[in-house]
Each structure stands twice: as structure tokens, then as C-alpha cells.
Short mmCIF file of C-alpha atoms and ligand atoms in Angstrom, two decimals:
data_model
loop_
_atom_site.label_atom_id
_atom_site.label_comp_id
_atom_site.label_asym_id
_atom_site.label_seq_id
_atom_site.Cartn_x
_atom_site.Cartn_y
_atom_site.Cartn_z
CA UNK A 25 111.65 83.70 65.03
CA UNK A 26 113.07 85.10 68.18
CA UNK A 27 115.34 87.43 68.14
CA UNK A 28 117.87 84.81 68.67
CA UNK A 29 117.25 82.90 65.34
CA UNK A 30 116.33 85.93 63.33
CA UNK A 31 120.12 86.67 64.29
CA UNK A 32 121.87 83.82 63.48
CA UNK A 33 119.13 82.69 60.46
CA UNK A 34 120.59 85.84 59.25
CA UNK A 35 122.96 85.99 56.23
CA UNK A 36 125.48 88.40 58.36
CA UNK A 37 124.46 86.34 61.80
CA UNK A 38 125.73 82.88 59.89
CA UNK A 39 128.72 84.09 58.80
CA UNK A 40 129.81 84.84 62.21
CA UNK A 41 128.24 81.07 63.46
CA UNK A 42 130.53 80.66 60.16
CA UNK A 43 133.80 82.20 61.77
CA UNK A 44 133.14 81.14 65.61
CA UNK A 45 134.11 77.77 64.32
CA UNK A 46 136.27 78.39 61.74
CA UNK A 47 138.36 79.47 64.30
CA UNK A 48 137.85 76.91 67.06
CA UNK A 49 138.97 74.15 63.96
CA UNK A 50 141.73 76.23 63.47
CA UNK A 51 142.65 76.44 67.37
CA UNK A 52 142.41 72.30 66.77
CA UNK A 53 144.53 72.44 64.12
CA UNK A 54 147.46 73.60 66.24
CA UNK A 55 146.63 70.81 69.11
CA UNK A 56 146.98 68.04 66.75
CA UNK A 57 148.80 69.01 65.24
CA UNK A 58 151.80 69.94 67.49
CA UNK A 59 150.75 66.41 69.09
CA UNK A 60 151.15 64.70 65.81
CA UNK A 61 155.19 65.79 65.64
CA UNK A 62 155.33 62.54 68.72
CA UNK A 63 154.93 60.75 65.22
CA UNK A 64 159.32 61.81 64.83
CA UNK A 65 160.35 60.56 68.31
CA UNK A 66 163.04 57.34 67.01
CA UNK A 67 161.39 55.36 69.80
CA UNK A 68 159.49 53.27 67.44
CA UNK A 69 156.17 54.57 68.16
CA UNK A 70 156.05 54.12 72.07
CA UNK A 71 155.16 58.33 72.33
CA UNK A 72 152.96 58.59 69.89
CA UNK A 73 150.96 55.60 71.09
CA UNK A 74 150.87 56.48 74.66
CA UNK A 75 149.50 59.89 73.84
CA UNK A 76 147.42 58.51 71.41
CA UNK A 77 145.43 56.65 74.33
CA UNK A 78 145.26 59.08 76.54
CA UNK A 79 143.52 60.73 73.70
CA UNK A 80 141.46 58.46 73.41
CA UNK A 81 140.08 57.87 77.23
CA UNK A 82 141.34 61.18 79.06
CA UNK A 83 137.31 62.75 80.04
CA UNK A 84 138.02 66.70 79.82
CA UNK A 85 139.01 65.38 76.05
CA UNK A 86 135.81 63.32 75.07
CA UNK A 87 133.86 66.70 75.89
CA UNK A 88 136.54 68.46 73.55
CA UNK A 89 135.81 65.85 70.95
CA UNK A 90 132.02 66.73 70.68
CA UNK A 91 132.35 70.41 70.56
CA UNK A 92 134.31 70.18 67.58
CA UNK A 93 132.35 68.04 66.75
CA UNK A 94 129.50 70.32 66.70
CA UNK A 95 131.93 72.70 65.46
CA UNK A 96 132.26 71.23 61.85
CA UNK A 97 128.75 70.38 62.31
CA UNK A 98 127.48 74.39 62.60
CA UNK A 99 130.47 75.35 59.24
CA UNK A 100 129.54 72.85 57.37
CA UNK A 101 125.57 72.79 58.14
CA UNK A 102 126.38 77.34 57.59
CA UNK A 103 128.83 76.94 54.96
CA UNK A 104 126.18 74.66 52.84
CA UNK A 105 122.63 77.16 54.05
CA UNK A 106 125.27 80.47 52.71
CA UNK A 107 126.20 78.60 49.65
CA UNK A 108 122.90 77.04 48.21
CA UNK A 109 121.45 81.13 48.64
CA UNK A 110 124.92 82.68 47.22
CA UNK A 111 124.67 80.72 43.78
CA UNK A 112 120.67 82.14 44.05
CA UNK A 113 121.98 85.64 44.47
CA UNK A 114 123.51 85.32 40.92
CA UNK A 115 120.50 82.68 39.06
CA UNK A 116 122.28 83.77 35.60
CA UNK A 117 125.97 84.90 35.12
CA UNK A 118 127.99 87.04 33.14
CA UNK A 119 128.57 86.16 29.70
CA UNK A 120 132.65 87.42 29.66
CA UNK A 121 134.01 87.96 33.42
CA UNK A 122 137.17 89.06 34.98
CA UNK A 123 136.65 87.81 39.00
CA UNK A 124 140.40 87.70 38.82
CA UNK A 125 140.65 91.69 38.54
CA UNK A 126 138.80 92.60 42.06
CA UNK A 127 139.47 89.24 44.36
CA UNK A 128 142.09 86.30 44.86
CA UNK A 129 140.59 83.14 43.75
CA UNK A 130 141.34 81.64 46.99
CA UNK A 131 138.43 84.38 48.56
CA UNK A 132 136.46 83.03 45.14
CA UNK A 133 136.77 78.97 45.80
CA UNK A 134 135.41 78.94 49.68
CA UNK A 135 133.23 76.25 48.82
CA UNK A 136 135.15 73.60 46.48
CA UNK A 137 138.59 74.32 48.72
CA UNK A 138 136.01 73.04 52.19
CA UNK A 139 134.35 70.36 50.03
CA UNK A 140 138.29 69.09 49.78
CA UNK A 141 138.54 69.72 53.00
CA UNK A 142 135.54 67.45 53.71
CA UNK A 143 136.59 64.89 51.27
CA UNK A 144 139.18 64.56 52.78
CA UNK A 145 138.52 63.96 56.20
CA UNK A 146 136.15 61.18 55.62
CA UNK A 147 139.19 59.34 54.39
CA UNK A 148 141.32 60.21 57.08
CA UNK A 149 139.13 59.59 60.27
CA UNK A 150 138.49 56.69 57.95
CA UNK A 151 141.57 55.75 58.49
CA UNK A 152 143.12 56.98 61.69
CA UNK A 153 139.61 57.63 64.25
CA UNK A 154 137.89 54.69 63.55
CA UNK A 155 140.11 51.76 64.57
CA UNK A 156 141.73 53.52 67.02
CA UNK A 157 138.35 54.14 68.49
CA UNK A 158 136.19 50.92 67.66
CA UNK A 159 139.44 48.98 67.65
CA UNK A 160 141.15 46.99 64.78
CA UNK A 161 144.88 48.24 65.54
CA UNK A 162 147.51 45.84 66.30
CA UNK A 163 147.95 45.93 70.21
CA UNK A 164 151.38 46.51 71.41
CA UNK A 165 153.15 46.71 75.20
CA UNK A 166 154.67 49.27 76.80
CA UNK A 167 156.11 48.67 80.07
CA UNK A 168 153.48 46.46 81.02
CA UNK A 169 150.87 47.81 79.88
CA UNK A 170 148.68 47.53 76.58
CA UNK A 171 147.96 50.00 74.20
CA UNK A 172 146.76 49.96 70.81
CA UNK A 173 149.85 50.06 68.18
CA UNK A 174 148.69 53.50 65.85
CA UNK A 175 151.83 54.04 64.93
CA UNK A 176 152.80 51.24 63.06
CA UNK A 177 149.31 51.51 60.93
CA UNK A 178 150.47 55.74 60.67
CA UNK A 179 153.75 53.80 59.14
CA UNK A 180 151.98 51.29 56.99
CA UNK A 181 149.20 53.97 55.32
CA UNK A 182 152.26 56.15 54.43
CA UNK A 183 153.94 53.44 52.26
CA UNK A 184 151.43 53.92 50.20
CA UNK A 185 152.02 56.81 47.42
CA UNK A 186 148.46 58.11 46.69
CA UNK A 187 147.06 57.76 49.75
CA UNK A 188 150.49 60.18 50.37
CA UNK A 189 148.89 62.70 47.59
CA UNK A 190 145.57 62.67 48.76
CA UNK A 191 146.85 64.00 52.32
CA UNK A 192 149.08 66.61 50.76
CA UNK A 193 146.52 67.80 47.66
CA UNK A 194 144.25 67.94 51.32
CA UNK A 195 146.52 70.47 52.50
CA UNK A 196 147.37 72.77 50.44
CA UNK A 197 143.72 72.92 49.94
CA UNK A 198 143.69 73.34 53.32
CA UNK A 199 146.38 75.67 53.29
CA UNK A 200 144.62 78.59 50.91
CA UNK A 201 141.11 77.93 52.75
CA UNK A 202 142.72 79.68 55.51
CA UNK A 203 144.79 81.82 53.92
CA UNK A 204 141.91 83.70 52.97
CA UNK A 205 139.13 81.73 55.34
CA UNK A 206 141.84 82.71 58.81
CA UNK A 207 141.32 87.21 58.68
CA UNK A 208 138.57 86.59 56.33
CA UNK A 209 136.67 85.64 60.31
CA UNK A 210 138.49 88.81 62.12
CA UNK A 211 136.77 91.11 59.51
CA UNK A 212 133.36 88.54 60.05
CA UNK A 213 133.71 89.61 63.16
CA UNK A 214 133.50 93.41 62.71
CA UNK A 215 136.80 93.01 63.83
CA UNK A 216 139.32 95.61 62.17
CA UNK A 217 141.38 98.23 63.19
CA UNK A 218 144.45 100.35 61.62
CA UNK A 219 146.34 99.00 64.51
CA UNK A 220 145.39 95.14 64.61
CA UNK A 221 144.77 93.93 61.55
CA UNK A 222 147.16 94.18 59.10
CA UNK A 223 148.91 91.61 61.83
CA UNK A 224 145.82 89.65 61.92
CA UNK A 225 147.05 89.63 58.21
CA UNK A 226 150.31 88.36 58.21
CA UNK A 227 149.58 86.29 60.74
CA UNK A 228 147.12 84.52 59.00
CA UNK A 229 149.51 83.47 56.25
CA UNK A 230 152.64 82.04 58.00
CA UNK A 231 149.88 80.22 60.25
CA UNK A 232 148.23 78.83 57.33
CA UNK A 233 151.02 78.18 55.46
CA UNK A 234 153.77 77.04 58.39
CA UNK A 235 150.76 74.66 59.95
CA UNK A 236 150.11 72.97 56.60
CA UNK A 237 152.86 72.25 55.16
CA UNK A 238 153.37 70.76 59.21
CA UNK A 239 150.81 68.44 58.06
CA UNK A 240 151.97 67.99 55.18
CA UNK A 241 155.48 66.84 56.22
CA UNK A 242 154.86 63.12 58.13
CA UNK A 243 153.23 61.59 55.33
CA UNK A 244 156.53 62.88 52.85
CA UNK A 245 158.67 61.37 56.20
CA UNK A 246 157.01 58.32 56.30
CA UNK A 247 157.35 57.62 52.50
CA UNK A 248 160.11 58.78 52.07
CA UNK A 249 162.11 58.47 54.98
CA UNK A 250 161.01 55.72 57.40
CA UNK B 9 133.33 119.21 21.28
CA UNK B 10 134.83 120.83 23.74
CA UNK B 11 138.85 120.35 24.18
CA UNK B 12 138.63 117.43 22.19
CA UNK B 13 142.44 117.13 20.67
CA UNK B 14 142.21 116.82 16.88
CA UNK B 15 145.08 114.41 16.28
CA UNK B 16 142.62 111.53 18.10
CA UNK B 17 141.91 108.69 14.88
CA UNK B 18 138.26 107.67 14.79
CA UNK B 19 138.31 104.07 16.09
CA UNK B 20 136.59 101.16 14.55
CA UNK B 21 134.95 98.97 17.68
CA UNK B 22 132.84 95.64 17.95
CA UNK B 23 130.64 96.15 20.37
CA UNK B 24 128.37 92.47 21.84
CA UNK B 25 125.50 93.37 23.95
CA UNK B 26 122.83 91.62 25.91
CA UNK B 27 119.73 92.53 24.14
CA UNK B 28 116.56 91.49 26.15
CA UNK B 29 112.68 93.05 24.84
CA UNK B 30 111.44 93.17 29.04
CA UNK B 31 111.86 91.46 31.92
CA UNK B 32 109.95 87.86 31.07
CA UNK B 33 111.95 88.02 27.80
CA UNK B 34 115.09 85.92 27.24
CA UNK B 35 117.53 87.77 26.27
CA UNK B 36 120.80 86.99 23.95
CA UNK B 37 124.47 89.45 23.20
CA UNK B 38 124.17 90.75 19.79
CA UNK B 39 126.56 91.27 17.63
CA UNK B 40 127.08 95.12 16.22
CA UNK B 41 130.17 97.15 14.20
CA UNK B 42 130.45 100.40 14.93
CA UNK B 43 132.81 103.07 13.84
CA UNK B 44 134.41 106.18 13.18
CA UNK B 45 134.48 106.29 17.58
CA UNK B 46 136.13 109.60 18.93
CA UNK B 47 138.63 108.90 21.80
CA UNK B 48 137.77 111.06 23.39
CA UNK B 49 133.87 109.97 23.62
CA UNK B 50 132.18 108.72 26.92
CA UNK B 51 131.40 105.36 26.97
CA UNK B 52 127.95 106.55 26.88
CA UNK B 53 128.61 109.38 23.85
CA UNK B 54 130.07 105.55 22.26
CA UNK B 55 126.98 103.82 22.72
CA UNK B 56 124.65 106.66 21.63
CA UNK B 57 126.52 106.80 18.73
CA UNK B 58 125.18 103.16 18.64
CA UNK B 59 121.49 104.43 18.70
CA UNK B 60 121.45 106.30 16.44
CA UNK B 61 122.93 104.27 13.43
CA UNK B 62 120.29 101.64 15.09
CA UNK B 63 117.37 104.09 15.10
CA UNK B 64 118.47 105.45 11.06
CA UNK B 65 118.56 101.70 10.21
CA UNK B 66 114.93 101.53 11.93
CA UNK B 67 115.73 99.45 14.66
CA UNK B 68 115.81 99.00 18.75
CA UNK B 69 117.87 101.00 20.41
CA UNK B 70 119.69 99.86 23.36
CA UNK B 71 118.58 100.47 26.30
CA UNK B 72 120.71 102.33 29.11
CA UNK B 73 120.19 103.85 32.06
CA UNK B 74 121.98 107.13 32.73
CA UNK B 75 121.19 110.71 34.17
CA UNK B 76 124.12 113.07 35.68
CA UNK B 77 126.25 111.94 33.08
CA UNK B 78 128.98 113.02 35.30
CA UNK B 79 129.28 110.76 37.90
CA UNK B 80 127.58 111.41 40.75
CA UNK B 81 123.71 110.01 39.87
CA UNK B 82 124.78 106.28 40.05
CA UNK B 83 122.39 105.85 37.16
CA UNK B 84 124.52 103.90 35.07
CA UNK B 85 125.33 100.85 35.39
CA UNK B 86 127.44 99.11 33.01
CA UNK B 87 129.69 95.66 32.46
CA UNK B 88 131.75 96.40 30.76
CA UNK B 89 134.98 93.40 29.17
CA UNK B 90 133.66 91.45 32.92
CA UNK B 91 134.08 94.69 35.23
CA UNK B 92 130.79 96.80 36.86
CA UNK B 93 132.16 100.47 35.27
CA UNK B 94 134.08 98.45 32.83
CA UNK B 95 138.31 98.75 32.93
CA UNK B 96 139.37 101.88 35.18
CA UNK B 97 139.04 101.68 38.63
CA UNK B 98 137.03 104.43 40.81
CA UNK B 99 135.41 105.72 37.75
CA UNK B 100 132.06 105.72 36.66
CA UNK B 101 130.72 103.88 33.41
CA UNK B 102 128.91 107.93 32.36
CA UNK B 103 133.17 109.32 32.95
CA UNK B 104 134.81 106.08 31.24
CA UNK B 105 135.83 107.47 27.90
CA UNK B 106 136.98 105.96 24.87
CA UNK B 107 140.78 106.78 24.46
CA UNK B 108 141.44 103.85 27.27
CA UNK B 109 140.30 100.76 24.63
CA UNK B 110 141.92 100.40 21.15
CA UNK B 111 141.07 100.19 17.75
CA UNK B 112 139.49 96.73 16.46
CA UNK B 113 139.06 95.66 20.22
CA UNK B 114 135.75 93.75 20.98
CA UNK B 115 133.56 94.88 23.95
CA UNK B 116 130.86 93.27 25.51
CA UNK B 117 128.69 95.16 27.19
CA UNK B 118 126.18 93.37 29.90
CA UNK B 119 123.31 93.85 32.40
CA UNK B 120 124.60 93.82 36.04
CA UNK B 121 123.08 90.01 37.26
CA UNK B 122 121.41 90.44 40.73
CA UNK B 123 118.00 88.00 41.39
CA UNK B 124 117.57 90.68 43.70
CA UNK B 125 118.10 93.50 40.39
CA UNK B 126 115.61 92.06 37.80
CA UNK B 127 115.90 92.72 34.08
CA UNK B 128 113.57 95.09 32.84
CA UNK B 129 115.91 96.33 29.39
CA UNK B 130 118.57 95.38 27.67
CA UNK B 131 121.37 96.81 29.62
CA UNK B 132 119.00 98.35 32.61
CA UNK B 133 118.49 96.60 35.89
CA UNK B 134 115.72 97.03 38.65
CA UNK B 135 117.63 98.38 41.50
CA UNK B 136 114.55 99.45 43.88
CA UNK B 137 115.30 96.22 46.32
CA UNK B 138 117.84 99.67 46.92
CA UNK B 139 115.44 101.97 47.96
CA UNK B 140 113.47 99.68 49.84
CA UNK B 141 116.84 98.44 52.06
CA UNK B 142 116.93 102.49 52.70
CA UNK B 143 112.96 102.93 53.93
CA UNK B 144 114.86 100.50 56.13
CA UNK B 145 116.34 102.53 58.26
CA UNK B 146 118.79 104.42 55.85
CA UNK B 147 118.02 108.10 57.82
CA UNK B 148 117.78 109.76 60.48
CA UNK B 149 114.27 111.32 61.76
CA UNK B 150 114.15 115.23 62.50
CA UNK B 151 111.47 116.55 64.49
CA UNK B 152 110.27 119.85 63.65
CA UNK B 153 111.99 122.92 65.35
CA UNK B 154 113.96 125.62 65.43
CA UNK B 155 117.43 125.49 62.91
CA UNK B 156 120.44 123.91 65.41
CA UNK B 157 123.09 126.25 65.60
CA UNK B 158 125.69 124.97 63.08
CA UNK B 159 128.15 124.06 65.97
CA UNK B 160 126.07 123.33 68.79
CA UNK B 161 127.82 119.90 67.88
CA UNK B 162 130.61 118.60 67.64
CA UNK B 163 132.19 115.66 66.35
CA UNK B 164 135.97 114.98 65.85
CA UNK B 165 137.65 115.65 62.37
CA UNK B 166 138.29 111.91 61.54
CA UNK B 167 134.84 111.09 62.45
CA UNK B 168 133.41 112.68 59.82
CA UNK B 169 135.85 112.81 57.57
CA UNK B 170 135.03 109.38 57.27
CA UNK B 171 130.95 109.41 57.74
CA UNK B 172 131.71 111.68 54.81
CA UNK B 173 133.50 108.61 52.84
CA UNK B 174 130.67 106.46 53.85
CA UNK B 175 128.31 109.20 52.06
CA UNK B 176 129.77 109.62 49.02
CA UNK B 177 127.66 106.02 48.02
CA UNK B 178 126.01 107.21 44.89
CA UNK B 179 124.09 103.71 45.21
CA UNK B 180 125.20 102.20 41.89
CA UNK B 181 124.94 98.49 42.83
CA UNK B 182 128.60 97.92 41.10
CA UNK B 183 129.23 96.07 44.41
CA UNK B 184 126.90 93.49 43.75
CA UNK B 185 127.35 93.56 39.93
CA UNK B 186 131.15 92.81 41.36
CA UNK B 187 130.67 90.36 43.73
CA UNK B 188 130.89 86.82 43.25
CA UNK B 189 127.38 86.51 46.14
CA UNK B 190 125.62 89.78 44.33
CA UNK B 191 126.26 90.82 48.18
CA UNK B 192 124.65 93.95 49.00
CA UNK B 193 126.69 94.56 51.81
CA UNK B 194 129.45 97.09 50.67
CA UNK B 195 126.06 99.28 49.53
CA UNK B 196 124.62 98.73 52.51
CA UNK B 197 126.70 99.17 54.73
CA UNK B 198 128.28 102.61 53.56
CA UNK B 199 124.48 104.00 54.39
CA UNK B 200 124.49 102.16 58.62
CA UNK B 201 127.69 103.45 59.30
CA UNK B 202 128.12 106.50 58.09
CA UNK B 203 124.26 107.37 59.80
CA UNK B 204 126.05 105.67 63.37
CA UNK B 205 129.09 107.59 63.45
CA UNK B 206 127.11 110.99 63.26
CA UNK B 207 125.74 112.11 66.36
CA UNK B 208 122.67 113.26 64.60
CA UNK B 209 122.04 109.04 63.50
CA UNK B 210 122.77 107.70 66.49
CA UNK B 211 118.63 108.04 67.91
CA UNK B 212 117.87 105.14 65.58
CA UNK B 213 121.62 103.71 65.10
CA UNK B 214 120.53 99.46 66.86
CA UNK B 215 117.07 99.25 65.36
CA UNK B 216 118.73 100.93 61.99
CA UNK B 217 121.81 98.28 61.09
CA UNK B 218 118.85 95.44 62.55
CA UNK B 219 115.74 96.68 59.92
CA UNK B 220 118.23 97.18 56.77
CA UNK B 221 120.53 93.86 57.65
CA UNK B 222 116.71 92.33 57.28
CA UNK B 223 115.09 93.87 54.57
CA UNK B 224 118.66 93.26 52.90
CA UNK B 225 118.04 89.55 52.86
CA UNK B 226 114.72 89.40 52.14
CA UNK B 227 115.58 90.90 48.88
CA UNK B 228 117.58 88.00 47.96
CA UNK B 229 121.31 89.59 47.85
CA UNK B 230 123.89 87.08 49.21
CA UNK B 231 126.16 87.39 52.19
CA UNK B 232 129.20 88.72 52.17
CA UNK B 233 132.41 85.98 51.18
CA UNK B 234 135.45 89.10 52.41
CA UNK B 235 136.05 88.74 48.15
CA UNK B 236 136.82 92.50 48.74
CA UNK B 237 135.78 92.53 45.02
CA UNK B 238 133.19 95.27 45.86
CA UNK B 239 135.35 97.97 47.22
CA UNK B 240 137.83 96.64 44.50
CA UNK B 241 134.98 97.64 41.40
CA UNK B 242 133.23 100.63 43.57
CA UNK B 243 133.60 103.40 41.34
CA UNK B 244 133.76 106.00 44.57
CA UNK B 245 136.15 104.55 46.81
CA UNK B 246 133.62 103.11 49.84
CA UNK B 247 136.07 100.94 52.09
CA UNK B 248 135.77 97.32 53.36
CA UNK B 249 136.13 99.78 56.54
CA UNK B 250 132.15 99.92 56.75
CA UNK B 251 131.37 96.26 56.41
CA UNK B 252 133.07 95.41 59.08
CA UNK B 253 131.60 99.10 61.20
CA UNK B 254 128.40 97.54 59.79
CA UNK B 255 129.50 93.85 61.53
CA UNK B 256 129.88 95.44 65.18
CA UNK B 257 127.29 97.67 65.07
CA UNK B 258 124.86 94.72 63.63
CA UNK B 259 126.29 92.37 66.63
CA UNK B 260 125.90 95.47 69.00
CA UNK B 261 122.48 95.86 68.50
CA UNK B 262 121.25 92.46 68.06
CA UNK B 263 122.49 92.50 71.72
CA UNK B 264 121.43 95.42 73.36
CA UNK B 265 118.38 96.53 71.19
CA UNK B 266 115.22 96.29 72.97
CA UNK B 267 113.47 94.75 69.17
CA UNK B 268 113.38 90.94 70.57
C1 HEM C 306 139.72 71.85 59.69
C2 HEM C 306 138.74 72.60 59.13
C3 HEM C 306 138.71 74.28 58.94
C4 HEM C 306 138.77 74.96 59.26
C5 HEM C 306 139.98 75.50 59.98
C6 HEM C 306 137.69 75.88 58.60
C7 HEM C 306 138.06 77.56 58.76
C8 HEM C 306 137.26 78.06 58.30
C9 HEM C 306 137.67 79.62 58.66
C10 HEM C 306 138.22 80.69 59.49
C11 HEM C 306 136.84 80.66 57.97
C12 HEM C 306 135.92 82.09 57.72
C13 HEM C 306 134.74 82.62 58.18
C14 HEM C 306 134.57 83.99 58.28
O1 HEM C 306 135.11 84.00 56.71
O2 HEM C 306 134.25 84.51 59.22
C15 HEM C 306 135.70 79.11 56.56
C16 HEM C 306 135.06 79.73 55.21
C17 HEM C 306 134.62 78.84 54.69
N1 HEM C 306 134.76 76.96 55.60
FE1 HEM C 306 135.26 76.55 56.34
N2 HEM C 306 137.09 75.66 57.31
C18 HEM C 306 137.37 74.22 58.06
C19 HEM C 306 136.92 73.12 56.68
C20 HEM C 306 135.64 73.27 55.84
C21 HEM C 306 135.05 72.62 55.40
C22 HEM C 306 135.16 70.84 55.86
C23 HEM C 306 133.67 73.37 54.85
C24 HEM C 306 132.92 73.05 53.06
C25 HEM C 306 132.43 71.48 53.03
C26 HEM C 306 133.92 74.25 54.33
C27 HEM C 306 133.64 76.07 53.77
C28 HEM C 306 133.60 76.99 54.05
C29 HEM C 306 133.09 77.74 52.87
C30 HEM C 306 131.94 77.83 52.20
C31 HEM C 306 133.24 79.00 53.54
C32 HEM C 306 133.34 80.64 53.14
C33 HEM C 306 131.79 81.27 53.38
C34 HEM C 306 131.85 82.08 53.19
O3 HEM C 306 132.73 83.20 54.07
O4 HEM C 306 131.19 82.93 52.09
N3 HEM C 306 135.14 74.57 55.35
N4 HEM C 306 136.06 78.20 57.55
S1 SF4 C 307 129.15 101.04 47.43
FE1 SF4 C 307 130.10 101.65 45.61
S2 SF4 C 307 130.01 100.83 44.13
FE2 SF4 C 307 128.08 99.71 46.09
S3 SF4 C 307 126.05 101.20 45.43
FE3 SF4 C 307 127.93 102.57 46.73
S4 SF4 C 307 128.58 103.77 45.38
FE4 SF4 C 307 127.99 102.02 43.58
S1 FES C 308 124.81 108.84 34.79
FE1 FES C 308 125.25 109.25 37.16
S2 FES C 308 127.15 108.27 37.78
FE2 FES C 308 126.74 107.85 35.54
#
């Protein structure tokens, strides 16, 4: 192995990858949420459909889509490798164990929370991304230009109670994943100082709650108010 | 016993202890009732009483590690009631007193659990993985010659204090025992950062962190998820700051060292 593969296959190096990809995924969440806010515009979905058309066709966005996919792949791959290694590091467990005395639940269940997010991600992509990208949506004309009506697909999907429930559960899982993960990512990079660490910790909790609440409000809004 | 409290009532307890004949045997929890334990006894003295009982009955005494019995050697290593070194924070098993338990209590006693710390017998685990990590880089090479003047190397007080705090790690392994991943990051980071901060340790700075992390991985310890369980259970209060310093040392070394 050369120095590069040695670095990133060590336990410390793999976490560096998880941390960078994790923070990158956080930045994606912000962009995704801001874009989705157009669903709340009272224009029959016009702004949202134009926006989603732009996201599906702009070459910069399409390139970033590949980067995003790679981010998920590396994050999930190292999550798998490390979680398996961590389980193997304790083949025999304790008969009596009280981890709640020394650590938070979310910090001990990142793999479980991540799996919930992954399952959600597959459902979510299947329902919205696949038809938006590969066809299957109704057309709609805005100012003489034809667009895919992704908006109506969103409205219809969120009339189904169990679909709304899946979204809310997934966002709770994501919130807990990030309440531990956001500040953890900075520690993983060795970024720890009394000047800024307390801020990162508070910001991370606020970020997790605000972003996940923002996403969860969308299905609830369409279910109860539209 | 010196300083014992004549009013302290002796306690009757039920112990559930991990018994395992040797490295290859399958072990199990065995229940022992024990009577007349003084609250002034240390946890290890209580086990001494149990072992005297067992010897009188012609049974095999419970094997457990201990040496100094004053909280400095790091040999004692028991997972008591679901916590390394028992319920008290900042305390080694040898410094844990029976006054923290109540008459009628059931106490479970298990060995540290980690693939890298195989059980030798009963409650004794093999912690030589820590020795091998130390040998991989946890030292400072000093060439022979005259003894330098005590004040020849200036070290700022704040740095000296931090290095000293890291140096208080007694190598007990409670951090590994507490961690859900059986990760040795707190131990390794205490050793790495202690020497990285001091001028004497700068010469081997990059190679040290690279080799110690590599050895830690070879030994089969888990990765660090930043749960903080290690620092919460560490009997001498080694802080998580050390783990983060190990990481910045690691990144700096990997980016700049001569080792390919
Ligand atoms: C939008 C989605 C996601 C975001 C924003 C995200 C973010 C993060 C962040 C910031 C961390 C902290 C990294 C560190 O401690 O250095 C993390 C850790 C983790 N993530 Fe994710 N993640 C996401 C999805 C997933 C998925 C789909 C999985 C698994 C299938 C997953 C599994 C994990 C695991 C297991 C850890 C803990 C690793 C460890 O510390 O041992 N995550 N995540
Ligand atoms: S860091 Fe603390 S818990 Fe870990 S070996 Fe050192 S003294 Fe023991
Ligand atoms: S026996 Fe030495 S620290 Fe407990």
C-alpha cells in the first residue's frame, strides 16, 4: 500500500472521509431545503416546476449531482467498513452494561440512524427523482414552455398518510444523526479549540433541528393544509 | 482497619462474577453470596474476602488483576455493574469503596471486553496490546551525554500542564472497556499528545503518531465515533481534547512526513 491508501484505510483516515462527506451532505441539505421552500408559493407550483427543470438540466448542477452521489457512496461505504470493524472489536458483549451513563443514545446508534436515512433515501429517490429524471410526470405549460409537473406529484404523494409518516420518521432519524454527527465531524478533523468548539456544538444542534424540521413541515403542510 | 467507622453496618451482598478457566474455555457468570462486608473495605478487599471463602471451601479463587491498590499502576480492571471501575467517576477499582453499595445489593463483575484484550482467566485480561502500541512510538529517544541544565529547555506553563495531564494516563484500559467500539483512541491519544506537546518529543513527532495509529489498528481495536464514553469513564480524567490532537497530529504527519 502506498502512503495515500494507508492513510485512508486506517481507522482515523476512514473517519476523515466520513467527516468530510458528512459535512458535504449537510451543505446539500441546505441547498435542497431552500429550493423546496418554493413549494409553499401560492402559484399552483409554477416556481417549483421551473426550479426543478433548472436543477435537472443545468450542467453545473448535473456535475454536482455526481459529486453528491460520490459523497453518499463514500460516506456509506466507510460507515459499513467501520461499523463492521467496530462490532468485531468486541466479539463478546457485557452481561450488564450501562452505556447511558457515559454517552448519548444518538452517538451510539449512528449506524442504525444512517440505515433509516438510507432506506428513506431509496424510497424518496424512487418516488421523485426517478420520474423527474427518467420520465413519467404529467406535462404542464408555463409561459409557452412545457415543463414536467413535479409539483402535482408532490401534492399527490403527500395525501397518503403513511407516506407522510415515513418522511417524518426519517427526518427525526436525520435530526438525531446530525445532532451527534455535525459536531463530531469537526472533532474527527482535529478541529477542537475552546475558542470555537462550544459554538460548533450549539450551532450543530440548531442546524439539525431547523433543517430537519424544515423538511418535515413539507409533507405535513400538504397533508393537512392542501 | 485504620480509620474504620465502628458504626458502619456490615453488608450482605450477592456477587455475579465472570468465571473462565483459561483463554480457550467458555466462561459464564457464577453467583456467590457474600456476608459481613464492611463499607470501609475497598472493592478489591471485598474480593479478597470472597477468595478466602472460596479457598476455605477448596474452590478455585477468582483471578483478578491488581498491584498498587492506590490508583496509580492501572492494573485493576473490573467492569462493575455495567461500568468500568464501577459506578463512581474518576475512581479506579482499587480506590472504589464498598460504602457506595447497599446491603442486599447484587453486583455484577465482568472482565474488560475487547477482541484486543483476550481473557486469560476469570477477570484477568491480556493488555499487552497497549505495550505493543507504546513500543511502536510512545517514547522519546535520548542519546547519552551530559545531563542538560533543568531550565535549558523552556516550556510554557500551559503546555507543561496539558502534557502533564495527558501523562497521568495509567494505561488501565477502561476507555477501551467503556467504548461501544472497543476503541483505544483515548489511551493512544494521551500517549501521542503528551509527547507531541513537549520539545523533547518533537524529533519523532510524525513517525510516532503514524506508527502508533498503525499498531492500534493492527491490534484490532475499533474506530472512534466520538461518543465520549472513554473520557467519562477514565479514572484519571484524560480529556477528549487529546483525541482531537491525535487527529491533527495524524493529518499533519500524513501530509508532511518522509514515510511513504
Ligand atoms: C443526508 C444524509 C447524511 C448526512 C448529512 C450525514 C452526516 C453525517 C455526519 C456529519 C457524520 C459525522 C462524521 C464524523 O463523526 O466524523 C456522520 C456519521 C455517520 N454516518 Fe452519516 N450522514 C448521512 C447519511 C448516512 C447514511 C445513509 C448512513 C448509512 C447507511 C450513514 C452512516 C453514518 C455512520 C455509521 C456514522 C458514524 C461513523 C462513526 O463515527 O463511526 N450516514 N454522518
Ligand atoms: S486514557 Fe484513562 S481509561 Fe484509558 S488507559 Fe489511560 S487512564 Fe485508563
Ligand atoms: S491496583 Fe493499581 S491502580 Fe488499581
